[in-house]
mmCIF file of C-alpha atoms in Angstrom:
data_model
loop_
_atom_site.group_PDB
_atom_site.id
_atom_site.type_symbol
_atom_site.label_atom_id
_atom_site.label_comp_id
_atom_site.label_asym_id
_atom_site.label_seq_id
_atom_site.Cartn_x
_atom_site.Cartn_y
_atom_site.Cartn_z
ATOM 1 C CA MET A 1 16.490 30.571 -14.319
ATOM 2 C CA THR A 2 14.976 32.622 -17.171
ATOM 3 C CA ASP A 3 17.008 33.705 -20.178
ATOM 4 C CA LYS A 4 16.784 37.315 -19.052
ATOM 5 C CA PRO A 5 15.128 39.500 -16.323
ATOM 6 C CA ASP A 6 11.636 40.855 -16.813
ATOM 7 C CA PRO A 7 12.066 44.635 -17.554
ATOM 8 C CA SER A 8 8.724 45.477 -16.067
ATOM 9 C CA ARG A 9 9.909 44.452 -12.581
ATOM 10 C CA GLY A 10 13.225 46.491 -12.586
ATOM 11 C CA ILE A 11 16.490 45.563 -11.051
ATOM 12 C CA TYR A 12 17.625 46.441 -7.489
ATOM 13 C CA PHE A 13 21.358 46.396 -6.589
ATOM 14 C CA VAL A 14 21.977 46.186 -2.888
ATOM 15 C CA TYR A 15 25.629 47.054 -1.986
ATOM 16 C CA ASP A 16 27.952 48.237 0.765
ATOM 17 C CA GLY A 17 28.223 51.992 0.423
ATOM 18 C CA ASP A 18 31.393 52.110 2.580
ATOM 19 C CA CYS A 19 33.220 49.596 0.311
ATOM 20 C CA PRO A 20 35.172 51.160 -2.479
ATOM 21 C CA LEU A 21 34.838 48.036 -4.707
ATOM 22 C CA CYS A 22 31.136 47.709 -4.073
ATOM 23 C CA THR A 23 30.553 51.413 -4.751
ATOM 24 C CA SER A 24 32.619 51.277 -7.927
ATOM 25 C CA ALA A 25 30.475 48.355 -9.077
ATOM 26 C CA ALA A 26 27.224 50.157 -8.280
ATOM 27 C CA LEU A 27 28.313 53.231 -10.117
ATOM 28 C CA ALA A 28 29.872 51.374 -13.055
ATOM 29 C CA LEU A 29 26.936 49.039 -13.684
ATOM 30 C CA ARG A 30 24.841 49.947 -16.611
ATOM 31 C CA ILE A 31 22.056 47.381 -17.257
ATOM 32 C CA LYS A 32 21.109 46.981 -20.879
ATOM 33 C CA GLN A 33 17.924 48.950 -21.546
ATOM 34 C CA ASP A 34 16.010 45.797 -22.600
ATOM 35 C CA TYR A 35 16.374 44.455 -19.073
ATOM 36 C CA GLY A 36 14.769 47.219 -16.988
ATOM 37 C CA THR A 37 15.553 50.132 -14.717
ATOM 38 C CA LEU A 38 18.480 49.846 -12.295
ATOM 39 C CA ASN A 39 17.876 50.946 -8.768
ATOM 40 C CA LEU A 40 20.762 51.365 -6.262
ATOM 41 C CA ILE A 41 20.346 50.567 -2.512
ATOM 42 C CA ASN A 42 23.110 51.309 -0.035
ATOM 43 C CA ALA A 43 22.593 48.688 2.636
ATOM 44 C CA ARG A 44 24.307 50.836 5.273
ATOM 45 C CA GLU A 45 21.929 53.702 4.828
ATOM 46 C CA ALA A 46 18.764 51.778 4.000
ATOM 47 C CA ALA A 47 18.738 48.908 6.536
ATOM 48 C CA ASP A 48 14.947 49.045 6.762
ATOM 49 C CA HIS A 49 14.471 48.833 3.004
ATOM 50 C CA PRO A 50 12.101 45.935 2.138
ATOM 51 C CA HIS A 51 14.796 44.373 -0.149
ATOM 52 C CA VAL A 52 17.402 44.527 2.538
ATOM 53 C CA ARG A 53 15.036 42.988 5.050
ATOM 54 C CA GLU A 54 14.267 40.223 2.484
ATOM 55 C CA ILE A 55 18.014 39.469 2.133
ATOM 56 C CA THR A 56 18.285 39.135 5.902
ATOM 57 C CA ARG A 57 15.169 36.987 6.141
ATOM 58 C CA ARG A 58 16.686 34.621 3.599
ATOM 59 C CA GLY A 59 19.956 34.415 5.625
ATOM 60 C CA LEU A 60 22.231 36.047 3.100
ATOM 61 C CA ASP A 61 25.207 37.843 4.518
ATOM 62 C CA LEU A 62 25.871 41.222 3.038
ATOM 63 C CA ASP A 63 29.409 41.101 4.484
ATOM 64 C CA GLU A 64 30.026 38.143 2.200
ATOM 65 C CA GLY A 65 28.825 39.893 -0.921
ATOM 66 C CA MET A 66 26.452 42.384 -2.690
ATOM 67 C CA ALA A 67 22.989 41.227 -3.885
ATOM 68 C CA ILE A 68 20.839 41.851 -6.979
ATOM 69 C CA PHE A 69 17.103 41.509 -7.153
ATOM 70 C CA ALA A 70 15.919 40.590 -10.678
ATOM 71 C CA ASP A 71 12.934 38.761 -12.113
ATOM 72 C CA GLY A 72 11.864 37.504 -8.607
ATOM 73 C CA ARG A 73 15.337 36.176 -7.753
ATOM 74 C CA ILE A 74 18.126 37.222 -5.554
ATOM 75 C CA TYR A 75 21.740 36.865 -6.914
ATOM 76 C CA HIS A 76 24.276 37.115 -4.049
ATOM 77 C CA GLY A 77 27.998 37.318 -4.020
ATOM 78 C CA ALA A 78 29.618 35.599 -6.960
ATOM 79 C CA ASP A 79 26.161 35.062 -8.579
ATOM 80 C CA ALA A 80 25.574 38.876 -8.389
ATOM 81 C CA LEU A 81 28.782 39.531 -10.235
ATOM 82 C CA GLY A 82 27.890 36.765 -12.720
ATOM 83 C CA PHE A 83 24.576 38.646 -13.303
ATOM 84 C CA MET A 84 26.550 41.789 -13.941
ATOM 85 C CA ALA A 85 28.768 40.067 -16.399
ATOM 86 C CA ARG A 86 25.751 38.688 -18.344
ATOM 87 C CA TYR A 87 23.526 41.654 -18.354
ATOM 88 C CA GLY A 88 25.724 44.695 -17.921
ATOM 89 C CA GLU A 89 26.908 47.101 -20.595
ATOM 90 C CA THR A 90 30.689 46.961 -21.058
ATOM 91 C CA ARG A 91 31.080 50.735 -21.310
ATOM 92 C CA ASN A 92 33.872 51.097 -18.767
ATOM 93 C CA ALA A 93 36.959 49.248 -17.483
ATOM 94 C CA PHE A 94 35.161 47.964 -14.314
ATOM 95 C CA MET A 95 32.445 46.243 -16.250
ATOM 96 C CA ALA A 96 34.885 44.946 -18.841
ATOM 97 C CA ALA A 97 36.890 43.346 -16.014
ATOM 98 C CA THR A 98 33.706 41.934 -14.482
ATOM 99 C CA ARG A 99 32.728 40.364 -17.725
ATOM 100 C CA ALA A 100 36.188 38.817 -18.108
ATOM 101 C CA LEU A 101 36.381 37.435 -14.559
ATOM 102 C CA PHE A 102 32.773 36.248 -13.903
ATOM 103 C CA TRP A 103 31.348 35.091 -17.237
ATOM 104 C CA SER A 104 31.135 31.450 -15.988
ATOM 105 C CA GLU A 105 30.161 29.906 -12.683
ATOM 106 C CA LYS A 106 33.471 27.898 -12.467
ATOM 107 C CA LEU A 107 35.554 30.970 -13.109
ATOM 108 C CA SER A 108 33.512 32.985 -10.578
ATOM 109 C CA ALA A 109 34.164 30.361 -7.886
ATOM 110 C CA LEU A 110 37.883 30.845 -8.450
ATOM 111 C CA THR A 111 37.940 34.592 -8.691
ATOM 112 C CA TYR A 112 35.253 35.796 -6.259
ATOM 113 C CA PRO A 113 37.036 34.823 -3.033
ATOM 114 C CA CYS A 114 40.021 36.832 -4.114
ATOM 115 C CA MET A 115 37.835 39.891 -4.817
ATOM 116 C CA ARG A 116 36.078 39.478 -1.472
ATOM 117 C CA GLY A 117 39.508 39.186 0.291
ATOM 118 C CA VAL A 118 40.490 42.560 -1.337
ATOM 119 C CA ARG A 119 37.193 44.068 -0.206
ATOM 120 C CA ASP A 120 37.695 42.901 3.426
ATOM 121 C CA TRP A 121 41.282 44.263 3.417
ATOM 122 C CA LEU A 122 40.073 47.622 2.151
ATOM 123 C CA LEU A 123 37.404 47.908 4.831
ATOM 124 C CA ARG A 124 39.900 47.012 7.573
ATOM 125 C CA ARG A 125 42.289 49.697 6.244
ATOM 126 C CA ARG A 126 39.515 52.221 6.347
ATOM 127 C CA ASN A 127 38.408 51.066 9.810
ATOM 128 C CA VAL A 128 34.968 50.297 8.559
ATOM 129 C CA LYS A 129 32.930 47.840 10.624
ATOM 130 C CA PRO A 130 30.838 44.982 9.090
ATOM 131 C CA ILE A 131 27.262 45.558 8.091
ATOM 132 C CA ASP A 132 26.265 42.421 10.130
ATOM 133 C CA ASN A 133 22.754 42.388 8.666
ATOM 134 C CA LEU A 134 22.289 38.869 10.045
ATOM 135 C CA ASN A 135 23.159 40.186 13.541
ATOM 136 C CA LEU A 136 25.776 37.458 13.986
ATOM 137 C CA ARG A 137 27.372 39.272 16.979
ATOM 138 C CA SER A 138 24.275 38.290 18.978
ATOM 139 C CA GLU A 139 25.151 34.612 19.077
ATOM 140 C CA PRO A 140 28.267 32.562 19.871
ATOM 141 C CA THR A 141 30.419 31.647 16.826
ATOM 142 C CA PHE A 142 30.176 27.968 17.786
ATOM 143 C CA LYS A 143 26.397 27.825 18.355
ATOM 144 C CA PRO A 144 25.596 26.881 14.623
ATOM 145 C CA VAL A 145 28.646 24.461 14.696
ATOM 146 C CA PHE A 146 27.024 22.388 17.498
ATOM 147 C CA GLY A 147 23.528 22.973 16.226
ATOM 148 C CA ALA A 148 20.840 21.411 18.478
ATOM 149 C CA ASP A 149 23.532 20.083 20.774
ATOM 150 C CA TRP A 150 24.559 23.686 21.838
ATOM 151 C CA ASP A 151 21.934 23.814 24.607
ATOM 152 C CA LYS A 152 23.043 20.286 25.844
ATOM 153 C CA LEU A 153 26.692 21.385 26.471
ATOM 154 C CA PRO A 154 27.726 21.738 30.158
ATOM 155 C CA PRO A 155 28.109 25.325 31.436
ATOM 156 C CA VAL A 156 31.972 25.131 31.394
ATOM 157 C CA LEU A 157 31.997 24.248 27.657
ATOM 158 C CA ARG A 158 29.416 26.883 26.707
ATOM 159 C CA ALA A 159 31.533 29.406 28.629
ATOM 160 C CA HIS A 160 34.613 28.149 26.690
ATOM 161 C CA TYR A 161 32.850 28.701 23.356
ATOM 162 C CA ALA A 162 30.917 31.817 24.277
ATOM 163 C CA ASN A 163 32.771 34.232 21.954
ATOM 164 C CA ARG A 164 30.665 36.036 19.447
ATOM 165 C CA PRO A 165 31.740 37.278 15.922
ATOM 166 C CA TYR A 166 32.458 40.995 15.381
ATOM 167 C CA THR A 167 33.114 41.641 19.074
ATOM 168 C CA ASN A 168 35.977 42.004 21.444
ATOM 169 C CA ASP A 169 34.861 38.984 23.535
ATOM 170 C CA GLU A 170 37.677 37.157 25.325
ATOM 171 C CA VAL A 171 37.777 34.042 27.469
ATOM 172 C CA VAL A 172 41.090 33.210 29.321
ATOM 173 C CA ALA A 173 42.217 29.785 30.445
ATOM 174 C CA GLU A 174 45.207 29.169 32.689
ATOM 175 C CA GLY A 175 46.832 25.829 33.429
ATOM 176 C CA VAL A 176 49.751 23.469 32.839
ATOM 177 C CA LEU A 177 50.428 20.996 29.988
ATOM 178 C CA ASP A 178 52.649 18.009 29.413
ATOM 179 C CA VAL A 179 54.027 18.536 25.957
ATOM 180 C CA THR A 180 55.482 15.523 24.196
ATOM 181 C CA CYS A 181 57.078 15.399 20.758
ATOM 182 C CA LEU A 182 58.113 12.056 19.222
ATOM 183 C CA GLY A 183 59.032 10.480 15.974
ATOM 184 C CA PRO A 184 59.478 12.455 12.644
ATOM 185 C CA ILE A 185 58.143 15.552 14.118
ATOM 186 C CA ARG A 186 61.411 16.088 15.956
ATOM 187 C CA VAL A 187 63.179 16.330 12.562
ATOM 188 C CA LEU A 188 60.689 19.142 11.575
ATOM 189 C CA ALA A 189 61.109 21.007 14.871
ATOM 190 C CA PRO A 190 63.323 23.889 13.528
ATOM 191 C CA LEU A 191 60.880 24.419 10.674
ATOM 192 C CA LEU A 192 57.869 24.370 12.990
ATOM 193 C CA ARG A 193 59.427 26.811 15.264
ATOM 194 C CA LEU A 194 60.291 29.192 12.469
ATOM 195 C CA MET A 195 56.753 29.026 11.213
ATOM 196 C CA ARG A 196 55.491 29.462 14.822
ATOM 197 C CA GLN A 197 53.497 26.293 14.641
ATOM 198 C CA ILE A 198 52.794 23.746 17.347
ATOM 199 C CA PRO A 199 55.922 23.654 19.570
ATOM 200 C CA ALA A 200 57.906 20.512 18.689
ATOM 201 C CA THR A 201 59.565 19.778 22.011
ATOM 202 C CA SER A 202 59.047 17.688 25.057
ATOM 203 C CA GLU A 203 58.648 19.165 28.549
ATOM 204 C CA MET A 204 56.357 18.394 31.540
ATOM 205 C CA ASN A 205 54.272 20.809 33.577
ATOM 206 C CA VAL A 206 54.543 23.683 31.141
ATOM 207 C CA PRO A 207 52.562 26.792 32.350
ATOM 208 C CA VAL A 208 50.226 27.842 29.571
ATOM 209 C CA THR A 209 47.845 30.809 29.072
ATOM 210 C CA VAL A 210 45.254 30.472 26.356
ATOM 211 C CA ARG A 211 43.228 33.480 25.232
ATOM 212 C CA PHE A 212 40.089 32.724 23.131
ATOM 213 C CA ARG A 213 39.495 36.059 21.362
ATOM 214 C CA SER A 214 37.122 37.562 18.792
ATOM 215 C CA ASP A 215 37.811 40.707 16.878
ATOM 216 C CA LEU A 216 35.616 43.551 15.676
ATOM 217 C CA ASP A 217 36.416 43.154 11.931
ATOM 218 C CA THR A 218 36.016 39.382 11.237
ATOM 219 C CA LYS A 219 34.202 36.208 12.226
ATOM 220 C CA ALA A 220 37.503 34.609 13.269
ATOM 221 C CA TYR A 221 37.798 32.852 16.670
ATOM 222 C CA HIS A 222 41.335 33.449 17.777
ATOM 223 C CA PHE A 223 43.169 30.651 19.614
ATOM 224 C CA ASP A 224 46.146 32.478 21.153
ATOM 225 C CA ARG A 225 48.443 30.358 23.332
ATOM 226 C CA THR A 226 51.501 31.244 25.349
ATOM 227 C CA PHE A 227 53.728 28.356 26.510
ATOM 228 C CA ARG A 228 56.315 29.158 29.155
ATOM 229 C CA PHE A 229 58.994 26.483 28.510
ATOM 230 C CA LYS A 230 61.899 26.299 30.846
ATOM 231 C CA SER A 231 64.168 25.340 27.946
ATOM 232 C CA TRP A 232 62.844 27.916 25.340
ATOM 233 C CA GLY A 233 61.285 30.605 27.357
ATOM 234 C CA PRO A 234 57.892 32.059 26.285
ATOM 235 C CA TYR A 235 56.524 30.665 23.050
ATOM 236 C CA ARG A 236 53.438 32.028 21.377
ATOM 237 C CA PHE A 237 51.295 29.853 19.164
ATOM 238 C CA HIS A 238 48.482 31.845 17.514
ATOM 239 C CA SER A 239 45.843 30.452 15.134
ATOM 240 C CA ARG A 240 42.392 31.482 13.942
ATOM 241 C CA MET A 241 39.263 29.289 13.516
ATOM 242 C CA PHE A 242 36.655 29.808 10.806
ATOM 243 C CA HIS A 243 33.295 28.017 10.338
ATOM 244 C CA ILE A 244 33.135 26.263 6.916
ATOM 245 C CA ALA A 245 29.707 24.653 7.036
ATOM 246 C CA GLY A 246 27.629 22.449 9.302
ATOM 247 C CA ASN A 247 29.880 21.192 12.091
ATOM 248 C CA GLU A 248 33.117 21.672 10.208
ATOM 249 C CA MET A 249 35.723 24.223 11.238
ATOM 250 C CA ILE A 250 39.163 25.014 10.069
ATOM 251 C CA GLU A 251 42.096 26.161 12.238
ATOM 252 C CA VAL A 252 44.393 28.385 10.285
ATOM 253 C CA MET A 253 47.950 28.814 11.448
ATOM 254 C CA ARG A 254 50.736 31.098 10.224
ATOM 255 C CA PHE A 255 51.281 31.196 6.455
ATOM 256 C CA GLY A 256 47.761 29.888 5.884
ATOM 257 C CA LEU A 257 48.326 26.251 6.897
ATOM 258 C CA GLY A 258 45.044 24.889 8.152
ATOM 259 C CA TRP A 259 43.542 21.776 9.875
ATOM 260 C CA ARG A 260 40.008 20.915 8.986
ATOM 261 C CA MET A 261 37.901 19.187 11.651
ATOM 262 C CA HIS A 262 34.385 18.063 12.544
ATOM 263 C CA TYR A 263 32.992 19.005 15.965
ATOM 264 C CA SER A 264 30.481 16.813 17.828
ATOM 265 C CA TRP A 265 29.113 16.356 21.385
ATOM 266 C CA ASP A 266 28.245 12.784 22.427
ATOM 267 C CA GLY A 267 26.806 13.667 25.859
ATOM 268 C CA GLU A 268 30.099 13.250 27.646
ATOM 269 C CA LYS A 269 32.852 14.841 25.625
ATOM 270 C CA ILE A 270 33.476 17.124 22.588
ATOM 271 C CA THR A 271 35.452 15.430 19.824
ATOM 272 C CA LEU A 272 37.358 17.082 16.951
ATOM 273 C CA VAL A 273 37.671 14.566 14.170
ATOM 274 C CA HIS A 274 40.205 14.983 11.380
ATOM 275 C CA ALA A 275 38.837 16.218 8.030
ATOM 276 C CA GLY A 276 42.137 16.986 6.243
ATOM 277 C CA TYR A 277 44.825 19.643 5.910
ATOM 278 C CA ALA A 278 44.597 22.678 3.645
ATOM 279 C CA PHE A 279 46.121 25.963 2.721
ATOM 280 C CA ARG A 280 43.814 28.871 3.107
ATOM 281 C CA LEU A 281 44.752 31.283 0.198
ATOM 282 C CA PHE A 282 42.621 34.273 -0.771
ATOM 283 C CA GLY A 283 39.484 32.581 0.595
ATOM 284 C CA HIS A 284 40.245 29.250 -1.090
ATOM 285 C CA LEU A 285 40.985 26.027 0.740
ATOM 286 C CA ILE A 286 43.610 24.066 -1.126
ATOM 287 C CA PRO A 287 43.835 20.399 0.164
ATOM 288 C CA ILE A 288 47.382 19.124 0.927
ATOM 289 C CA PRO A 289 48.361 15.566 1.696
ATOM 290 C CA LEU A 290 50.216 16.590 4.910
ATOM 291 C CA GLY A 291 48.750 13.579 6.718
ATOM 292 C CA LEU A 292 51.202 11.311 4.927
ATOM 293 C CA LEU A 293 53.967 12.982 6.810
ATOM 294 C CA ILE A 294 52.541 13.920 10.210
ATOM 295 C CA GLY A 295 49.447 11.845 10.531
ATOM 296 C CA GLU A 296 45.878 12.962 11.363
ATOM 297 C CA GLY A 297 44.819 15.352 14.088
ATOM 298 C CA TYR A 298 42.307 14.341 16.840
ATOM 299 C CA ALA A 299 41.224 16.044 20.046
ATOM 300 C CA GLU A 300 38.801 15.515 22.878
ATOM 301 C CA GLU A 301 37.475 18.053 25.494
ATOM 302 C CA VAL A 302 35.998 16.592 28.591
ATOM 303 C CA PRO A 303 34.230 18.773 31.222
ATOM 304 C CA VAL A 304 35.554 18.013 34.746
ATOM 305 C CA ASP A 305 33.196 20.345 36.582
ATOM 306 C CA ASP A 306 31.156 23.509 36.097
#
C-alpha cells in the first residue's frame, strides 16, 4: 500500500444510494485536495459502470459495504471507511465520527459490523431490497458450502438445500421424530423452553413440520420447525443459518446463541461437525465455552431414496 493515493488518477466512491448511512458518507466525504478529485457512483443507478462491474468481477459484495477506488486499489467495507478516516477532511460530524471509529484496522474490525447492522436494519425498515451485484439469488445458499461436492449430492439432498438467498424459496419436510432428553439438559429444560431453544423433553413419534425458508432481505437460511407434542402441544423452534466461510456455517437461535459447524459430504452422508458455540452480536461472533455444560453438537443426514 502506498503512503497516499495518486491525485492524477482520481478517487471513485461506489455506494448504495438507497442507504441513508451510505448516502450520508458519500455527501460528507471531502477528500483532501492533495489526493485528487472525488467521483461518486450510486451502484443502484449505475450497475453497468465499469467500476461497478470491476467490483462484481472481483467478488466484492456491495450489500456488505461500500467501495472506494484509489491508486489502482479497491477498498471495500471496513477498509473503505478506513480510507475515509485517513484521507478525508474532518469538516463535518460524520467525517469526525468516521475518523474516530475507523482510524485503525483493529478498531474497524470491531466497529464496522455494528455499522453494517444498522445499515441493514435501516434498509429493511425502508423496504429496500439488496443490490445483489453478485447475483447470489441465482445459486443455492449451500452451493459454496459444499463446493465441488455440490454436484455429487443425491437429488433429495440438493432439493433439501435448494433455497437461494434474497428469495422467498421454501422447502417443506413432514415426518415424525423420537425426541429424547437426558442428563443435565433436563435441569435446563425450563430455561430452554423460555428461550424457545431445542425442546428439552422426551416423547416418541412426535409429528414435525420443518420449513426451510429464505427471505427477500437477507442471506439467511431459515430453519423453522413445529413439534406437535402430546404433552406440550405445538412447539416452534426457529433458527437461522449463515455462511461464515468455506464449509463453515453457524445456526443462530433466539437471543443470538449460535452453533458453529463444518459441513462435508463423504459420498454416503452429510456430516455436521462441531466447531464451537458463539453469540452473534451486531455481526460479531463471540465464542462461549458452552460445550463444558452441554457437550458438542454433531449431526448426520443420510439419503434414503430420491
